[in-house]
Coordinates of C-alpha atoms in Angstrom, one line a residue:
M1072 CA -68.0 42.3 16.7
N1073 CA -66.1 43.3 19.7
K1074 CA -62.4 44.0 19.3
Q1075 CA -61.2 41.4 21.8
L1076 CA -63.1 38.7 19.9
S1077 CA -62.0 39.8 16.4
K1078 CA -58.4 39.9 17.5
F1079 CA -58.6 36.5 19.0
L1080 CA -60.1 35.0 15.9
A1081 CA -57.4 36.6 13.7
A1082 CA -54.8 35.1 16.0
G1083 CA -56.5 31.9 17.1
T1084 CA -57.6 30.6 13.7
T1085 CA -54.1 31.2 12.4
A1086 CA -53.3 27.7 13.7
A1087 CA -55.4 26.4 10.8
V1088 CA -52.7 27.7 8.4
A1089 CA -50.5 24.7 9.1
V1090 CA -53.3 22.1 9.1
S1091 CA -55.9 20.7 6.9
V1092 CA -59.4 20.8 8.4
V1093 CA -62.9 20.1 7.1
A1094 CA -65.3 21.2 9.8
P1095 CA -68.5 19.3 10.2
A1096 CA -71.6 20.8 8.5
V1097 CA -74.0 19.2 11.0
S1098 CA -74.6 20.2 14.6
A1099 CA -72.0 19.7 17.3
E1100 CA -74.2 17.3 19.2
E1101 CA -75.1 15.0 16.2
V1102 CA -71.6 14.7 14.8
T1103 CA -70.4 11.1 14.1
E1104 CA -66.9 9.8 13.4
E1105 CA -67.6 9.8 9.7
D1106 CA -68.4 13.5 9.6
F1107 CA -64.8 14.5 10.5
E1108 CA -61.8 14.9 8.3
F1109 CA -59.0 16.5 10.1
D1110 CA -55.2 16.5 10.2
F1111 CA -54.1 18.8 13.0
G1112 CA -50.3 19.3 13.3
F1113 CA -50.6 19.1 17.1
E1114 CA -52.0 16.8 19.7
H1115 CA -53.7 16.9 23.1
P1116 CA -52.7 14.5 25.9
F1117 CA -56.3 13.4 26.7
T1118 CA -57.2 9.7 26.3
D1119 CA -61.0 10.2 26.8
V1120 CA -61.8 12.3 23.7
K1121 CA -63.9 10.6 21.2
A1122 CA -63.6 11.2 17.4
S1123 CA -66.7 13.5 17.4
Y1124 CA -64.9 15.8 19.9
E1125 CA -61.4 15.5 18.5
E1126 CA -61.2 18.4 16.2
A1127 CA -62.7 20.9 18.7
V1128 CA -60.7 19.7 21.7
S1129 CA -57.4 19.6 19.7
F1130 CA -57.9 23.1 18.4
L1131 CA -59.0 24.7 21.7
Y1132 CA -56.2 22.9 23.6
F1133 CA -53.6 24.1 21.0
I1134 CA -54.7 27.8 21.4
E1135 CA -54.6 27.3 25.1
V1136 CA -58.2 28.1 26.1
I1137 CA -59.0 24.8 27.6
S1138 CA -57.3 22.3 29.9
G1139 CA -58.3 18.9 31.2
V1140 CA -59.5 17.7 34.6
S1141 CA -56.2 15.8 34.8
E1142 CA -53.1 15.5 32.8
T1143 CA -54.6 12.7 30.7
S1144 CA -58.4 13.3 30.9
F1145 CA -60.4 16.1 29.4
G1146 CA -63.6 15.0 31.2
T1147 CA -65.5 14.9 28.0
D1148 CA -68.7 13.4 29.5
L1149 CA -68.6 15.4 32.7
Q1150 CA -71.1 18.2 33.2
L1151 CA -69.5 21.7 32.9
K1152 CA -69.6 24.1 35.9
R1153 CA -70.6 27.7 35.5
G1154 CA -67.2 28.9 36.8
D1155 CA -65.3 26.7 34.4
A1156 CA -67.4 27.9 31.5
A1157 CA -66.5 31.5 32.4
V1158 CA -62.8 30.8 32.5
I1159 CA -62.9 29.0 29.1
L1160 CA -64.9 31.8 27.5
A1161 CA -62.8 34.6 28.9
N1162 CA -59.7 32.9 27.6
T1163 CA -61.3 32.4 24.2
L1164 CA -62.2 36.1 23.9
G1165 CA -58.9 37.3 25.2
L1166 CA -60.5 39.4 27.9
D1167 CA -58.5 41.4 30.5
T1168 CA -59.2 39.3 33.6
E1169 CA -56.8 41.1 35.8
N1170 CA -58.2 44.7 35.5
A1171 CA -61.9 44.1 35.0
P1172 CA -64.1 45.9 37.6
D1173 CA -65.6 43.8 40.4
A1174 CA -69.0 42.4 39.4
G1175 CA -70.2 42.3 43.0
F1176 CA -70.5 38.5 43.3
T1177 CA -69.4 37.3 46.7
D1178 CA -69.1 33.6 46.0
L1179 CA -66.2 33.7 43.5
N1180 CA -62.9 32.0 44.2
N1181 CA -59.6 33.4 42.8
R1182 CA -59.5 31.0 39.9
V1183 CA -62.8 32.2 38.3
K1184 CA -63.2 35.7 39.7
G1185 CA -61.2 37.5 37.0
A1186 CA -63.0 35.7 34.2
V1187 CA -66.5 36.3 35.6
N1188 CA -65.7 40.0 36.3
A1189 CA -64.5 40.5 32.7
L1190 CA -67.4 38.7 31.1
Y1191 CA -69.9 40.6 33.3
A1192 CA -68.3 43.9 32.3
E1193 CA -68.8 43.0 28.6
G1194 CA -72.5 42.1 29.2
I1195 CA -71.9 38.5 28.3
I1196 CA -72.7 36.8 31.7
S1197 CA -74.9 37.3 34.7
G1198 CA -75.3 35.8 38.1
V1199 CA -78.1 33.8 39.7
S1200 CA -78.7 36.9 41.8
A1201 CA -77.2 40.3 42.3
T1202 CA -74.5 38.9 44.7
K1203 CA -74.3 35.2 43.7
F1204 CA -72.8 33.7 40.6
A1205 CA -72.9 30.1 41.7
P1206 CA -69.6 29.0 40.1
D1207 CA -69.9 25.4 41.2
D1208 CA -73.4 24.9 39.8
K1209 CA -73.7 23.0 36.5
L1210 CA -74.3 25.1 33.4
S1211 CA -77.6 24.3 31.6
R1212 CA -77.8 24.1 27.8
G1213 CA -80.1 27.1 27.8
A1214 CA -77.7 29.2 29.8
M1215 CA -74.9 28.0 27.5
A1216 CA -76.8 29.2 24.5
K1217 CA -77.1 32.7 26.1
L1218 CA -73.3 32.7 26.8
L1219 CA -72.3 31.9 23.3
V1220 CA -74.8 34.2 21.6
N1221 CA -73.7 37.1 23.8
A1222 CA -70.0 36.3 23.3
F1223 CA -70.1 36.0 19.6
E1224 CA -72.9 38.5 18.9
L1225 CA -75.2 36.1 17.1
E1226 CA -78.6 37.6 18.0
E1227 CA -79.4 38.6 14.4
Y1228 CA -79.3 35.0 13.2
A1229 CA -82.3 33.9 15.3
I1230 CA -84.9 31.9 13.4
E1231 CA -87.8 29.7 14.5
T1232 CA -86.7 26.2 15.7
P1233 CA -88.5 22.8 15.5
F1234 CA -87.7 22.3 19.2
T1235 CA -90.8 21.7 21.4
D1236 CA -88.9 22.2 24.7
V1237 CA -87.7 25.7 24.0
G1238 CA -89.4 28.6 25.6
G1239 CA -89.0 31.4 28.1
T1240 CA -85.8 33.4 28.8
F1241 CA -83.4 31.3 26.7
A1242 CA -85.6 30.8 23.6
P1243 CA -84.1 33.7 21.5
Y1244 CA -80.6 32.5 22.3
V1245 CA -81.3 28.9 21.2
E1246 CA -83.0 30.3 18.1
A1247 CA -79.8 32.3 17.3
L1248 CA -77.6 29.2 17.7
Y1249 CA -80.0 27.3 15.5
G1250 CA -80.1 30.0 12.9
A1251 CA -76.3 30.2 12.7
E1252 CA -76.3 26.4 12.3
I1253 CA -74.1 26.0 15.3
T1254 CA -76.6 23.5 16.9
N1255 CA -79.3 21.1 15.6
G1256 CA -80.3 20.1 19.1
K1257 CA -80.2 16.7 20.8
S1258 CA -82.8 15.4 18.4
A1259 CA -85.1 16.7 15.7
T1260 CA -87.6 18.1 18.2
Q1261 CA -85.6 18.4 21.4
Y1262 CA -82.9 20.9 22.3
G1263 CA -82.6 19.8 25.9
I1264 CA -82.8 23.3 27.2
H1265 CA -82.9 22.3 30.9
D1266 CA -80.2 19.6 30.6
N1267 CA -76.7 20.3 31.8
I1268 CA -74.1 20.8 29.1
K1269 CA -71.2 18.3 29.0
R1270 CA -67.6 19.5 28.7
G1271 CA -67.2 17.8 25.3
D1272 CA -70.4 19.3 23.9
F1273 CA -69.4 22.7 25.1
A1274 CA -66.0 22.4 23.3
N1275 CA -67.8 21.4 20.1
L1276 CA -70.3 24.3 20.3
L1277 CA -67.5 26.8 21.2
Y1278 CA -65.4 25.7 18.4
S1279 CA -68.3 25.8 15.9
S1280 CA -69.1 29.4 17.1
L1281 CA -65.5 30.4 16.5
M1282 CA -65.5 28.9 13.0
F1283 CA -68.8 30.4 12.2
T1284 CA -67.7 33.9 13.3
G1285 CA -64.4 33.5 11.5
D1286 CA -66.4 32.8 8.3
L1287 CA -68.4 36.0 8.4
F1288 CA -65.9 38.0 6.4
E1289 CA -64.8 35.2 4.1
S1290 CA -64.6 35.8 0.4
P1291 CA -62.6 33.7 -2.0
V1292 CA -59.0 34.9 -2.1
T1293 CA -57.7 34.7 -5.6
D1294 CA -54.2 36.1 -5.2
V1295 CA -51.7 37.1 -2.5
K1296 CA -48.6 39.1 -3.2
L1297 CA -45.8 40.2 -0.9
V1298 CA -45.1 43.9 -1.8
D1299 CA -42.1 44.2 0.5
S1300 CA -40.9 42.9 3.8
K1301 CA -43.8 44.4 5.7
T1302 CA -46.6 44.8 3.2
V1303 CA -48.9 42.2 1.6
T1304 CA -51.9 42.6 -0.8
V1305 CA -54.8 40.2 -0.9
T1306 CA -57.1 40.0 -3.9
F1307 CA -60.7 38.8 -3.5
A1308 CA -63.0 37.3 -6.1
E1309 CA -65.7 39.8 -5.3
A1310 CA -65.7 43.3 -3.9
M1311 CA -66.1 43.5 -0.2
P1312 CA -69.5 44.9 1.1
E1313 CA -69.6 48.6 1.9
D1314 CA -70.6 48.0 5.5
I1315 CA -67.4 46.0 6.3
T1316 CA -64.2 48.0 7.0
A1317 CA -60.8 47.0 5.8
E1318 CA -59.7 46.7 9.5
E1319 CA -62.4 44.2 10.2
V1320 CA -61.5 42.0 7.2
A1321 CA -57.8 42.2 8.0
E1322 CA -58.4 41.0 11.6
Y1323 CA -59.9 37.8 10.2
M1324 CA -57.1 37.1 7.8
I1325 CA -55.2 33.9 8.6
M1326 CA -51.7 35.2 8.3
G1327 CA -48.3 33.9 9.5
V1328 CA -44.8 32.9 8.7
D1329 CA -42.4 30.1 9.1
Y1330 CA -39.0 31.6 9.7
K1331 CA -36.2 29.5 8.3
N1332 CA -35.4 26.7 10.7
E1333 CA -37.9 28.1 13.2
E1334 CA -41.5 27.4 14.2
F1335 CA -44.6 29.0 12.8
V1336 CA -45.3 32.6 14.0
M1337 CA -48.6 34.3 13.5
L1338 CA -48.8 37.8 12.1
M1339 CA -51.2 40.5 13.1
P1340 CA -52.2 43.3 10.7
Y1341 CA -50.9 46.8 11.7
T1342 CA -52.8 48.7 9.1
A1343 CA -55.4 47.8 6.4
K1344 CA -56.7 49.6 3.3
F1345 CA -59.1 48.7 0.5
S1346 CA -58.5 49.5 -3.1
A1347 CA -61.0 51.8 -4.8
D1348 CA -63.0 48.8 -6.1
R1349 CA -62.8 47.0 -2.7
K1350 CA -61.5 43.9 -4.3
E1351 CA -57.9 44.3 -3.0
L1352 CA -56.8 44.6 0.6
T1353 CA -53.4 46.0 1.4
M1354 CA -52.0 45.2 4.9
T1355 CA -48.9 46.0 6.8
H1356 CA -47.4 43.6 9.4
L1357 CA -44.3 42.8 11.4
D1358 CA -41.3 43.7 9.3
L1359 CA -39.6 40.5 7.9
Q1360 CA -36.5 42.3 6.8
G1361 CA -33.5 40.0 7.4
Q1362 CA -35.7 36.9 7.5
E1363 CA -36.2 34.0 5.1
G1364 CA -38.9 31.4 5.1
I1365 CA -42.5 30.8 4.0
F1366 CA -45.4 33.3 4.3
Y1367 CA -48.9 31.9 4.8
L1368 CA -52.2 33.7 4.1
D1369 CA -55.4 31.8 3.7
E1370 CA -54.4 28.8 1.6
F1371 CA -51.5 30.5 -0.1
E1372 CA -47.9 29.6 0.8
I1373 CA -45.3 32.1 -0.5
P1374 CA -41.5 31.6 -0.1
Y1375 CA -39.9 34.8 0.9
D1376 CA -36.3 36.0 1.3
Y1377 CA -35.5 39.3 2.8
S1378 CA -32.2 38.3 4.2
A1379 CA -28.9 39.4 2.6
P1380 CA -25.8 37.2 2.4
V1381 CA -23.9 36.8 5.7
A1382 CA -20.1 36.5 5.7
G1383 CA -18.4 34.1 8.1
K1384 CA -14.9 32.8 8.5
G1385 CA -12.0 32.8 6.1
D1386 CA -8.3 32.1 5.9
I1387 CA -5.2 33.3 4.1
I1388 CA -2.2 31.1 3.4
V1389 CA 1.2 32.8 3.0
E1390 CA 4.2 31.3 1.2
G1391 CA 6.7 29.9 3.7
Q1392 CA 4.2 29.7 6.7
D1393 CA 3.1 26.4 8.1
S1394 CA -0.5 27.4 9.0
A1395 CA -3.3 29.6 7.6
V1396 CA -4.1 32.9 9.2
T1397 CA -7.8 33.1 9.9
F1398 CA -10.3 36.0 10.0
D1399 CA -14.0 36.1 10.9
F1400 CA -16.7 38.5 9.8
A1401 CA -19.0 36.9 12.5
G1402 CA -22.1 37.8 10.6
G1403 CA -21.0 41.4 10.2
T1404 CA -19.5 43.3 7.3
T1405 CA -16.0 43.9 8.4
A1406 CA -13.1 41.7 9.4
S1407 CA -9.3 42.2 9.8
V1408 CA -6.2 40.0 9.6
T1409 CA -2.5 40.6 10.2
L1410 CA 0.1 38.9 8.1
E1411 CA 3.7 38.6 9.3
S1412 CA 6.3 39.4 6.7
G1413 CA 9.2 38.2 8.8
E1414 CA 12.6 39.4 7.6
A1415 CA 11.2 40.4 4.2
D1416 CA 9.2 43.5 3.6
F1417 CA 6.4 41.7 1.8
V1418 CA 4.4 38.5 1.9
N1419 CA 3.7 36.1 -1.0
L1420 CA 0.0 35.2 -1.0
N1421 CA -0.6 31.6 -1.9
S1422 CA -4.4 31.4 -1.3
M1423 CA -7.4 33.1 0.3
S1424 CA -10.9 31.6 0.9
M1425 CA -14.0 32.6 2.9
E1426 CA -17.5 31.4 3.8
V1427 CA -20.6 33.4 2.9
L1428 CA -24.1 32.1 3.7
D1429 CA -27.2 32.7 1.6
Q1430 CA -25.3 33.8 -1.4
N1431 CA -26.1 33.1 -5.0
T1432 CA -23.6 30.3 -5.7
D1433 CA -24.6 30.3 -9.4
E1434 CA -22.5 33.5 -9.9
T1435 CA -19.4 32.8 -12.0
N1436 CA -17.2 35.0 -9.8
V1437 CA -17.1 37.9 -7.4
N1438 CA -14.8 40.8 -7.9
L1439 CA -12.5 41.7 -5.0
I1440 CA -11.9 45.5 -5.1
L1441 CA -8.9 47.4 -3.6
K1442 CA -10.9 50.0 -1.6
D1443 CA -7.9 51.6 0.1
T1444 CA -4.2 51.3 0.9
D1445 CA -1.4 53.4 2.4
V1446 CA 1.2 51.8 0.1
P1447 CA 2.1 54.5 -2.5
S1448 CA 3.0 52.1 -5.3
Y1449 CA -0.3 50.4 -4.9
A1450 CA -2.4 53.6 -4.7
P1451 CA -3.1 53.7 -8.4
G1452 CA -5.1 50.4 -8.0
I1453 CA -7.6 51.9 -5.6
G1454 CA -11.1 51.3 -6.9
L1455 CA -9.9 48.6 -9.3
N1456 CA -10.2 44.8 -9.3
W1457 CA -7.6 43.3 -6.9
G1458 CA -8.6 39.7 -7.6
T1459 CA -11.4 37.3 -8.4
L1460 CA -13.3 35.1 -6.0
E1461 CA -14.8 31.9 -7.4
Y1462 CA -17.2 29.5 -5.5
K1463 CA -15.6 26.1 -5.0
D1464 CA -16.1 23.4 -2.5
G1465 CA -18.5 25.4 -0.4
Q1466 CA -16.3 28.5 -0.2
W1467 CA -15.3 31.6 -2.1
Q1468 CA -11.7 31.1 -3.2
L1469 CA -9.2 33.6 -4.6
V1470 CA -8.4 32.6 -8.2
D1471 CA -4.7 32.4 -9.2
P1472 CA -3.1 34.4 -10.5
T1473 CA -4.2 37.5 -8.6
N1474 CA -3.2 41.0 -9.6
Y1475 CA -1.2 41.3 -6.4
V1476 CA 0.5 38.1 -5.3
I1477 CA 3.4 40.0 -3.7
I1478 CA 2.0 42.3 -1.0
P1479 CA 4.4 44.8 0.6
V1480 CA 4.3 45.9 4.2
G1481 CA 1.4 48.3 4.7
H1482 CA -2.4 48.4 5.1
Y1483 CA -5.0 47.3 2.6
T1484 CA -8.8 47.3 2.6
L1485 CA -10.5 44.9 0.2
E1486 CA -14.2 44.9 -0.6
A1487 CA -16.5 42.3 -2.2
E1488 CA -20.2 42.4 -2.9
F1489 CA -22.2 39.2 -2.6
K1490 CA -25.8 38.8 -3.8
D1491 CA -28.4 36.1 -3.1
T1492 CA -31.0 34.7 -5.5
A1493 CA -33.4 37.5 -4.5
N1494 CA -30.8 40.0 -5.6
H1495 CA -30.2 41.2 -2.0
A1496 CA -26.6 42.4 -1.6
T1497 CA -24.1 42.6 1.2
T1498 CA -20.7 44.3 0.8
V1499 CA -18.0 43.1 3.1
S1500 CA -14.6 44.7 3.9
L1501 CA -11.5 42.8 4.8
K1502 CA -8.7 44.9 6.3
I1503 CA -5.2 43.4 5.8
E1504 CA -2.1 44.5 7.7
V1505 CA 1.2 43.3 6.5
K1506 CA 4.0 44.0 9.0

């Protein structure tokens, strides 16, 4: 399996995480409406897509490898051009169409040239002659079979077919598609090898090839565990075969996350390693530190929380002053506030409250510690509890009576540690100046 294809499958089939799909077990050409059970979470804009093509077109449109012949028409029953097939297949495989060496075909327009060059460099496609590719010619079903077999490396699945019209150059490719159960032909005895392939049928066959290839490394997953914010372990029902590497299996894992209040994001494995018995796969991925949401792998959905509490705004009300004095941590861990003592050399603290997001509100209280002060008479209290914060009405509020209601002129630093339900902690510091 080439790297470009395996990486595409790992990424492309990730879309199936958020949907429920039962792929048809029969051939792409002979599918009926009753054979489909699908519930994609996305839609295409095409009005000419029949039920038998809906799943394939929806998926391929979502992963952005196909487009229509217009904004509302896919052209399901139109015959597919060779150039268009090249563009779709190069997109599917994720090939580098900009830097591929020139294949030497002189009849390519700019829209298809990069795709044809890239496919030619991979040994997937050939021209009608050394210098002609014929991009506007229709693609025959025999030539289509060769394209898909080369692209998805299906040669080893070839078996004898019941088709009486299959022979010559394309025979082994049709046999491979048949052996992989990607096609059953146009009838029990006819493959239609010289017929031109329709755009809808090509979408079905391409989709079936993707699903078949993605199933090659499948083994029932019995458990998924998040080790930490960037590591996950996957347990299989059976040991993986010795001829399959951990990296190959990892590239086919359907893995992604829903960030809290954000859209689904696919995850690609960075590293992969089997356990000694080859029944457990450990993978590293994009670090989710600071994030919260749902982790998806195969059919497992695991809530995760690697975000610590975040402090927001707060206010202090001083005796004799008409309005509150506000402070704002702004998502950081430090904030400062100045309190005016007026003619006195102290302030009388009436109340103090603050907002903290993602904190464990089941906690009875949070201790507010005097971390530092330059007031000599208060210095013995450094490191001790200055007051208690209690969660009320959506805020943390200082509970009366505090140890220090009367606060002399000077500087004070107060600290409090907030924890969430996953026991992540954030310590915030509030600097108070009384002048």
